[in-house]
Every structure is written in C-alpha cells, then in structure tokens.
Amino acid sequence: MTLIKTFHLNKTFKLKNLKIPAVEDLNIEINSNDFFALVGESGSGKSTFLRLLLRLTKPDKGRIVFKDMDIWQNSKENLKDFYHSIGVVFQDPYSSLNPRMKIHTIVEEPLKIHNNKYEKKEVKLRIIKTFNELGLNSELLKLYPHQLSGGQRQRVALARALILEPEILLADEPLSALDISLQASILNQLMEIRDKRKLAILMITHDLNIVRAVSTKIAVMHLGRIVEEALTREIFREPLHPYTKILLASIPGFHRREREKIPKISTEDKASWTLKGCRFYNRCSFRMKICQEKIPPLKSFNNRKVRCFLY
Ligand code: ADP
Ligand code: MG
C-alpha cells in the first residue's frame, strides 16, 4: 500500500540574490513495507523535504498525498488520521525533549494530545511495551532528560514517536549524533519493531553506512534533486550516478555532535545551485558538454532511476 506520494514537489528559498531550489520536482513514493532511506550530503534539501511532509513549510508547487489525503489541501482538523499515523524523530535529542518535563510526561504526551481516549491502564501498558522494545528501563520514567545519556535520550525520543503505533516513522538523522555501537544497537531494535509492528520507515541521513544493512530502498539527493533511486542492494552492487559513487567511496566519520540546523552554503555549492544543467557538474569526473547545457532527466530503467547523461 502507498503511504506517502509526492507529485512534482518544489520549494525554493531566496537568499539575497541567490535562489536555492532546496526541493525540485520531487516525485517520491513510500510504501507500507518500505524502509526508505533518503541520503545526501548536508545542504542537499533532505530536511526541507521532511518539513514539507510535516506541513511545517509550505511547498511552492506540487502535492503530497498521504494515503488518499492531500495534506496541503486539507485542514489540520481533517488530518487527524495523518498525524496519528506518523511518528517523527529528529537528530538532536537534547533539544527535542522538553528539559522541564519528566520522561513519563514526555512519552505519554502524544497519547494525551490525541483525544485523551486512552485509559490510564492502556497508557501505562503502551509505555512499558515501547520501553521494552527499545531496551529502556522503566525506572527512567521518573527522571528528567538531563539525567539520561545521549543514547537513552534518543531512545526516549523514539519511544515518544512510536507510542501511538504509527504506520510510518519519519526520522531525520536520528542516529547521527551517536557513536557507532549505539547506532547499531538502536538500529537492531528498530528493525525488530519494524517487523513486529509492520512499521514503514523514512530515514534521512548523510551516512549511507547507517542504512546499508537495513533499508530496502535508497533515494540519493543532491542539491535539491533526486539523482538516483533504487533498491538498496542495487545501489551497493552498482552505483550508477557519479555522485552516488562518491558517497559510497567516502568513509563516514562518526561521533558527530552536529546540531540540527540549517546548513551553511559552501562557496562550491553556491556556484552549483545556479548551474543551468547538472548541479554535480563542477565535481564530476565524467562531465560532458551536454551536462552544462541541459538538466539531465531522471530516467527509469531496470527498476531503478538515475539522473545522468551517461545512461
Ligand atoms: P539537508 O537537510 O539535506 O542538510 P536542508 O533541507 O536543511 O538540507 O537545506 C537545503 C538548502 O536549503 C540549504 O542550502 C539551506 O541553506 C537552504 N535552506 C534550508 N532552510 C532554509 C530557510 N528556512 N531559509 C533559507 N534557506 C534555507
Ligand atoms: Mg538536514
């Protein structure tokens, strides 16, 4: 079943005399059995896409449909099913958990917001169940966020996102602030939860290594455009786009303490956003004359897509 589908989605930011088409003609389909990874370096438009999905930023053009609901054509009142069906988690558990609330209050909040229709007993059972799934000790419920470790905090953020038993988890760099062993253990738990609950996942990350073993599909985003999309095993068997090749070849650094923020535009990117043709032109070792003149279309073949004149 299709959960989320976008049609020609566009969002351009204007900074002085620079236009940044952070999301350009994005057509993405996420199904209920997908672990969909959206990957690309910082500044490629991944978080902007999520903000459009969450109705936090309004698209300039295009549509986003959740099941049969156009999320920008409906009022928030009409979107109860949508908000009930998604769980959201961001990179930075330090700022996403209210420091003045006890963990218990933080985790039960979504249940309260949604009509209060859950009985006390049900709330308790759900919290315990979710905590168990994430390997969290229920003793933590009495504490405040600052009394928890980074890994515990991100698990609490996940527990809150999963407490309503959503159909899809939308996660923006959820593991990027954690070290590699923590990343692996949280990913394992997420995979078990995904199996048990039939949970779809959209994971946004700059780190292909994180999603390598777990995702079913990968879409690679570069300066606002999807440049490649395929099954994860196909991407790793044979990356087609020169940018995907570079991403695969780069060894990811870990233990990043980068905070969730709007990325600064590098001088290199500044020049590339305004290119008439392919935005990867300046970095590409396979570039041809046509790449400078025309935007390469996203071509479909063999069940995969690539935006490059080489194919
Ligand atoms: P990513 O999540 O892939 O790192 P973002 O979606 O945060 O990328 O940003 C994509 C581009 O859009 C960047 O060049 C960024 O500077 C720009 N951008 C994002 N949000 C804003 C905003 N609110 N105002 C202006 N520019 C923005
Ligand atoms: Mg981001």
Tab-separated table of C-alpha atoms and ligand atoms in Angstrom:
chain	number	residue	atom	x	y	z
A	1	MET	CA	0.000	0.000	0.000
A	2	THR	CA	1.220	3.500	-0.818
A	3	LEU	CA	1.534	5.640	2.286
A	4	ILE	CA	3.187	8.784	1.012
A	5	LYS	CA	3.389	10.034	-2.522
A	6	THR	CA	4.663	13.355	-3.771
A	7	PHE	CA	3.950	14.925	-7.129
A	8	HIS	CA	6.338	17.482	-8.620
A	9	LEU	CA	7.145	18.933	-5.224
A	10	ASN	CA	9.065	22.220	-5.244
A	11	LYS	CA	10.401	24.587	-2.609
A	12	THR	CA	12.762	27.448	-3.361
A	13	PHE	CA	14.374	29.676	-0.752
A	14	LYS	CA	15.521	33.149	-1.661
A	15	LEU	CA	18.655	34.466	-0.029
A	16	LYS	CA	19.587	37.959	-1.229
A	17	ASN	CA	20.156	37.416	-4.931
A	18	LEU	CA	20.575	33.662	-4.693
A	19	LYS	CA	17.731	31.279	-5.375
A	20	ILE	CA	18.017	27.889	-3.679
A	21	PRO	CA	15.639	25.295	-5.092
A	22	ALA	CA	16.101	23.123	-1.996
A	23	VAL	CA	13.483	20.678	-3.261
A	24	GLU	CA	12.997	20.494	-7.018
A	25	ASP	CA	10.447	18.371	-8.843
A	26	LEU	CA	10.482	15.661	-6.209
A	27	ASN	CA	8.409	12.588	-7.002
A	28	ILE	CA	8.690	10.005	-4.294
A	29	GLU	CA	6.558	7.063	-3.309
A	30	ILE	CA	6.869	5.339	0.061
A	31	ASN	CA	5.002	2.087	0.612
A	32	SER	CA	3.904	0.449	3.829
A	33	ASN	CA	6.627	-2.199	3.625
A	34	ASP	CA	9.457	0.205	2.807
A	35	PHE	CA	12.447	1.197	4.839
A	36	PHE	CA	13.116	4.154	2.623
A	37	ALA	CA	16.429	5.950	3.003
A	38	LEU	CA	16.865	9.481	1.677
A	39	VAL	CA	20.595	10.153	1.565
A	40	GLY	CA	22.788	13.050	0.536
A	41	GLU	CA	25.353	15.427	1.962
A	42	SER	CA	24.416	18.288	4.235
A	43	GLY	CA	22.581	21.017	2.343
A	44	SER	CA	21.001	18.783	-0.279
A	45	GLY	CA	17.409	19.525	0.784
A	46	LYS	CA	16.568	16.429	2.840
A	47	SER	CA	15.248	18.239	5.908
A	48	THR	CA	13.324	20.680	3.749
A	49	PHE	CA	11.570	17.696	2.192
A	50	LEU	CA	10.639	16.416	5.649
A	51	ARG	CA	9.373	19.847	6.688
A	52	LEU	CA	7.135	19.906	3.616
A	53	LEU	CA	5.838	16.445	4.536
A	54	LEU	CA	5.116	17.529	8.090
A	55	ARG	CA	3.289	20.642	6.956
A	56	LEU	CA	5.895	22.862	8.585
A	57	THR	CA	6.993	24.520	5.340
A	58	LYS	CA	4.606	25.236	2.504
A	59	PRO	CA	5.603	23.972	-0.929
A	60	ASP	CA	5.692	26.451	-3.832
A	61	LYS	CA	4.340	23.811	-6.166
A	62	GLY	CA	3.348	20.179	-6.165
A	63	ARG	CA	1.347	17.862	-3.982
A	64	ILE	CA	1.880	15.500	-1.070
A	65	VAL	CA	-0.628	12.729	-0.623
A	66	PHE	CA	-0.859	10.554	2.475
A	67	LYS	CA	-2.946	7.520	1.543
A	68	ASP	CA	-5.811	9.400	-0.161
A	69	MET	CA	-5.410	12.706	1.636
A	70	ASP	CA	-3.704	15.702	0.094
A	71	ILE	CA	-2.031	17.075	3.182
A	72	TRP	CA	-1.870	20.641	1.928
A	73	GLN	CA	-5.454	20.699	0.617
A	74	ASN	CA	-6.950	19.600	3.927
A	75	SER	CA	-7.318	21.487	7.180
A	76	LYS	CA	-5.437	20.259	10.221
A	77	GLU	CA	-8.782	19.074	11.596
A	78	ASN	CA	-9.172	16.724	8.659
A	79	LEU	CA	-5.686	15.390	9.097
A	80	LYS	CA	-6.151	13.615	12.417
A	81	ASP	CA	-5.599	10.242	10.768
A	82	PHE	CA	-2.397	11.568	9.191
A	83	TYR	CA	-0.988	12.922	12.458
A	84	HIS	CA	-1.985	9.732	14.217
A	85	SER	CA	-0.265	7.593	11.590
A	86	ILE	CA	3.154	9.244	11.618
A	87	GLY	CA	5.876	9.253	14.249
A	88	VAL	CA	8.650	11.809	13.962
A	89	VAL	CA	12.141	11.895	15.373
A	90	PHE	CA	14.977	14.347	14.801
A	91	GLN	CA	18.722	14.242	15.152
A	92	ASP	CA	19.129	16.141	18.350
A	93	PRO	CA	17.552	14.545	21.421
A	94	TYR	CA	18.983	17.365	23.567
A	95	SER	CA	16.701	19.970	22.097
A	96	SER	CA	13.741	17.775	21.124
A	97	LEU	CA	12.926	16.694	24.688
A	98	ASN	CA	11.470	19.339	26.958
A	99	PRO	CA	14.028	19.715	29.782
A	100	ARG	CA	11.350	20.616	32.328
A	101	MET	CA	9.256	17.513	31.763
A	102	LYS	CA	9.782	14.124	33.301
A	103	ILE	CA	10.364	11.316	30.827
A	104	HIS	CA	6.972	9.859	31.689
A	105	THR	CA	5.180	13.082	30.727
A	106	ILE	CA	7.219	13.393	27.543
A	107	VAL	CA	6.405	9.893	26.377
A	108	GLU	CA	2.692	9.935	27.198
A	109	GLU	CA	2.123	13.385	25.676
A	110	PRO	CA	1.135	12.148	22.182
A	111	LEU	CA	-1.489	9.857	23.732
A	112	LYS	CA	-2.927	12.830	25.634
A	113	ILE	CA	-2.999	15.098	22.606
A	114	HIS	CA	-4.914	12.530	20.633
A	115	ASN	CA	-8.305	12.883	22.274
A	116	ASN	CA	-7.420	11.524	25.643
A	117	LYS	CA	-9.283	8.428	24.570
A	118	TYR	CA	-6.729	6.149	26.159
A	119	GLU	CA	-7.377	4.884	29.653
A	120	LYS	CA	-4.718	5.174	32.311
A	121	LYS	CA	-4.088	1.457	32.225
A	122	GLU	CA	-3.710	1.441	28.451
A	123	VAL	CA	-1.275	4.375	28.632
A	124	LYS	CA	0.830	2.533	31.162
A	125	LEU	CA	0.842	-0.690	29.158
A	126	ARG	CA	1.843	1.094	25.987
A	127	ILE	CA	4.694	2.936	27.635
A	128	ILE	CA	6.028	-0.250	29.208
A	129	LYS	CA	5.711	-2.125	25.923
A	130	THR	CA	7.504	0.568	23.926
A	131	PHE	CA	10.197	0.948	26.574
A	132	ASN	CA	10.793	-2.810	26.482
A	133	GLU	CA	11.077	-2.799	22.714
A	134	LEU	CA	13.739	-0.112	22.931
A	135	GLY	CA	15.581	-1.693	25.817
A	136	LEU	CA	14.749	1.184	28.153
A	137	ASN	CA	14.391	0.622	31.880
A	138	SER	CA	11.072	1.936	33.229
A	139	GLU	CA	12.978	3.472	36.163
A	140	LEU	CA	13.936	6.220	33.688
A	141	LEU	CA	10.320	7.390	33.535
A	142	LYS	CA	10.788	9.269	36.796
A	143	LEU	CA	13.835	11.189	35.591
A	144	TYR	CA	14.411	14.364	33.564
A	145	PRO	CA	16.126	14.432	30.153
A	146	HIS	CA	19.405	15.836	31.514
A	147	GLN	CA	19.742	12.790	33.783
A	148	LEU	CA	19.887	10.463	30.781
A	149	SER	CA	22.743	9.520	28.478
A	150	GLY	CA	22.681	10.559	24.815
A	151	GLY	CA	21.645	7.082	23.724
A	152	GLN	CA	18.871	6.904	26.325
A	153	ARG	CA	17.602	10.307	25.257
A	154	GLN	CA	17.401	9.307	21.603
A	155	ARG	CA	15.621	6.078	22.618
A	156	VAL	CA	13.127	8.150	24.607
A	157	ALA	CA	12.569	10.359	21.549
A	158	LEU	CA	11.919	7.168	19.567
A	159	ALA	CA	9.569	5.846	22.244
A	160	ARG	CA	7.548	9.044	22.023
A	161	ALA	CA	7.450	8.763	18.227
A	162	LEU	CA	6.269	5.146	18.431
A	163	ILE	CA	3.815	5.392	21.310
A	164	LEU	CA	0.809	5.977	19.031
A	165	GLU	CA	1.763	2.885	16.999
A	166	PRO	CA	2.170	4.895	13.800
A	167	GLU	CA	2.221	3.354	10.339
A	168	ILE	CA	5.354	5.225	9.387
A	169	LEU	CA	8.320	6.600	11.282
A	170	LEU	CA	9.863	9.743	9.791
A	171	ALA	CA	13.382	10.116	11.103
A	172	ASP	CA	15.781	12.952	10.246
A	173	GLU	CA	19.377	11.928	11.016
A	174	PRO	CA	18.149	10.070	14.125
A	175	LEU	CA	21.451	8.317	14.795
A	176	SER	CA	23.964	10.855	13.530
A	177	ALA	CA	24.780	12.220	16.976
A	178	LEU	CA	25.521	8.772	18.410
A	179	ASP	CA	28.637	6.624	18.240
A	180	ILE	CA	28.781	3.581	16.014
A	181	SER	CA	27.989	0.883	18.583
A	182	LEU	CA	24.925	2.782	19.794
A	183	GLN	CA	23.814	3.303	16.212
A	184	ALA	CA	23.974	-0.432	15.607
A	185	SER	CA	22.051	-1.400	18.731
A	186	ILE	CA	19.283	1.147	18.151
A	187	LEU	CA	19.029	0.081	14.505
A	188	ASN	CA	18.635	-3.558	15.593
A	189	GLN	CA	15.819	-2.629	17.929
A	190	LEU	CA	14.181	-0.521	15.227
A	191	MET	CA	14.305	-3.468	12.844
A	192	GLU	CA	12.614	-5.726	15.385
A	193	ILE	CA	9.926	-3.112	15.994
A	194	ARG	CA	9.516	-2.701	12.243
A	195	ASP	CA	8.939	-6.445	11.801
A	196	LYS	CA	6.620	-6.792	14.742
A	197	ARG	CA	4.522	-3.726	14.066
A	198	LYS	CA	4.751	-3.674	10.253
A	199	LEU	CA	6.168	-0.189	10.519
A	200	ALA	CA	7.293	1.730	7.432
A	201	ILE	CA	10.342	3.940	7.889
A	202	LEU	CA	11.642	7.015	6.098
A	203	MET	CA	15.159	7.645	7.322
A	204	ILE	CA	17.008	10.752	6.268
A	205	THR	CA	20.757	10.536	6.595
A	206	HIS	CA	24.042	11.819	5.199
A	207	ASP	CA	25.618	8.491	6.126
A	208	LEU	CA	24.993	5.650	3.677
A	209	ASN	CA	26.686	3.241	6.040
A	210	ILE	CA	23.866	3.596	8.582
A	211	VAL	CA	21.199	2.454	6.145
A	212	ARG	CA	23.271	-0.033	4.187
A	213	ALA	CA	22.158	-3.169	6.018
A	214	VAL	CA	18.638	-2.109	6.948
A	215	SER	CA	16.942	-0.058	4.251
A	216	THR	CA	15.009	-1.544	1.350
A	217	LYS	CA	15.248	1.457	-0.974
A	218	ILE	CA	17.592	4.385	-1.309
A	219	ALA	CA	16.990	7.731	-2.952
A	220	VAL	CA	20.072	9.899	-3.357
A	221	MET	CA	19.518	13.632	-3.189
A	222	HIS	CA	21.986	16.226	-4.434
A	223	LEU	CA	21.349	19.981	-4.300
A	224	GLY	CA	17.578	19.714	-4.398
A	225	ARG	CA	17.283	16.938	-6.965
A	226	ILE	CA	16.949	13.193	-6.696
A	227	VAL	CA	19.862	11.892	-8.754
A	228	GLU	CA	19.395	8.181	-8.197
A	229	GLU	CA	16.829	5.806	-6.746
A	230	ALA	CA	16.940	2.025	-6.489
A	231	LEU	CA	16.732	-0.946	-4.179
A	232	THR	CA	19.458	-0.735	-1.567
A	233	ARG	CA	21.194	-3.882	-2.803
A	234	GLU	CA	21.267	-2.488	-6.339
A	235	ILE	CA	22.814	0.785	-5.193
A	236	PHE	CA	25.550	-1.075	-3.343
A	237	ARG	CA	26.027	-3.643	-6.116
A	238	GLU	CA	26.355	-0.997	-8.780
A	239	PRO	CA	26.010	2.709	-8.018
A	240	LEU	CA	25.295	4.489	-11.291
A	241	HIS	CA	25.358	8.215	-10.663
A	242	PRO	CA	28.861	9.702	-10.237
A	243	TYR	CA	27.633	11.361	-7.020
A	244	THR	CA	26.395	8.065	-5.583
A	245	LYS	CA	29.796	6.567	-6.411
A	246	ILE	CA	31.491	9.306	-4.399
A	247	LEU	CA	29.092	8.809	-1.465
A	248	LEU	CA	29.836	5.091	-1.444
A	249	ALA	CA	33.551	5.629	-1.594
A	250	SER	CA	33.713	8.131	1.252
A	251	ILE	CA	34.346	6.719	4.679
A	252	PRO	CA	31.857	8.209	7.078
A	253	GLY	CA	33.117	9.937	10.160
A	254	PHE	CA	31.347	9.026	13.335
A	255	HIS	CA	30.621	10.561	16.700
A	256	ARG	CA	29.359	13.739	15.133
A	257	ARG	CA	27.952	16.262	17.533
A	258	GLU	CA	26.417	18.367	14.844
A	259	ARG	CA	23.277	20.100	15.927
A	260	GLU	CA	20.092	20.171	13.890
A	261	LYS	CA	20.407	23.369	11.902
A	262	ILE	CA	20.116	24.960	8.525
A	263	PRO	CA	23.333	24.066	6.750
A	264	LYS	CA	25.575	26.891	5.609
A	265	ILE	CA	26.002	27.031	1.877
A	266	SER	CA	29.564	26.352	0.819
A	267	THR	CA	31.095	28.520	-1.887
A	268	GLU	CA	31.272	25.442	-4.036
A	269	ASP	CA	27.556	24.785	-3.615
A	270	LYS	CA	26.731	28.452	-4.149
A	271	ALA	CA	28.179	28.165	-7.622
A	272	SER	CA	26.467	24.832	-8.239
A	273	TRP	CA	22.909	25.827	-7.215
A	274	THR	CA	22.814	28.270	-10.128
A	275	LEU	CA	24.140	25.949	-12.828
A	276	LYS	CA	21.946	25.694	-15.893
A	277	GLY	CA	22.456	21.959	-16.339
A	278	CYS	CA	23.589	19.267	-13.934
A	279	ARG	CA	24.354	20.613	-10.442
A	280	PHE	CA	27.041	17.989	-9.966
A	281	TYR	CA	28.958	19.319	-12.990
A	282	ASN	CA	31.731	21.052	-11.017
A	283	ARG	CA	32.624	17.883	-9.113
A	284	CYS	CA	32.038	15.276	-11.779
A	285	SER	CA	34.908	13.386	-13.363
A	286	PHE	CA	32.699	12.143	-16.207
A	287	ARG	CA	31.288	15.512	-17.238
A	288	MET	CA	30.407	16.179	-20.848
A	289	LYS	CA	29.372	19.259	-22.785
A	290	ILE	CA	25.663	18.451	-22.610
A	291	CYS	CA	25.776	18.340	-18.785
A	292	GLN	CA	26.473	22.063	-18.767
A	293	GLU	CA	23.625	22.876	-21.097
A	294	LYS	CA	20.699	20.715	-20.038
A	295	ILE	CA	19.216	19.389	-16.836
A	296	PRO	CA	19.554	15.621	-17.039
A	297	PRO	CA	16.135	13.974	-16.730
A	298	LEU	CA	15.519	11.288	-14.113
A	299	LYS	CA	15.454	8.209	-16.338
A	300	SER	CA	13.823	4.927	-15.342
A	301	PHE	CA	15.197	1.585	-16.397
A	302	ASN	CA	15.634	-1.903	-14.879
A	303	ASN	CA	13.535	-0.909	-11.893
A	304	ARG	CA	15.837	1.936	-10.982
A	305	LYS	CA	16.166	5.626	-11.720
A	306	VAL	CA	19.157	7.783	-12.487
A	307	ARG	CA	19.583	11.442	-13.466
A	308	CYS	CA	22.710	11.423	-15.609
A	309	PHE	CA	23.527	11.760	-19.323
A	310	LEU	CA	25.896	8.791	-19.084
A	311	TYR	CA	22.853	6.498	-19.138
B	1	ADP	P1	19.833	18.908	4.413
B	1	ADP	O1	18.799	18.530	5.405
B	1	ADP	O2	19.939	17.959	3.270
B	1	ADP	O3	21.166	19.133	5.038
B	1	ADP	P2	18.282	21.374	4.117
B	1	ADP	O4	16.976	20.924	3.586
B	1	ADP	O5	18.342	21.706	5.543
B	1	ADP	O6	19.414	20.310	3.728
B	1	ADP	O7	18.772	22.645	3.281
B	1	ADP	C1	18.815	22.656	1.860
B	1	ADP	C2	19.225	24.039	1.368
B	1	ADP	O8	18.190	24.966	1.654
B	1	ADP	C3	20.476	24.578	2.038
B	1	ADP	O9	21.244	25.282	1.073
B	1	ADP	C4	19.960	25.528	3.077
B	1	ADP	O10	20.880	26.548	3.321
B	1	ADP	C5	18.681	26.024	2.448
B	1	ADP	N1	17.641	26.329	3.455
B	1	ADP	C6	17.014	25.449	4.236
B	1	ADP	N2	16.105	26.046	5.030
B	1	ADP	C7	16.155	27.365	4.710
B	1	ADP	C8	15.447	28.529	5.163
B	1	ADP	N3	14.493	28.446	6.095
B	1	ADP	N4	15.778	29.717	4.606
B	1	ADP	C9	16.721	29.788	3.656
B	1	ADP	N5	17.421	28.750	3.183
B	1	ADP	C10	17.144	27.550	3.693
B	2	MG	MG	19.077	18.164	7.484
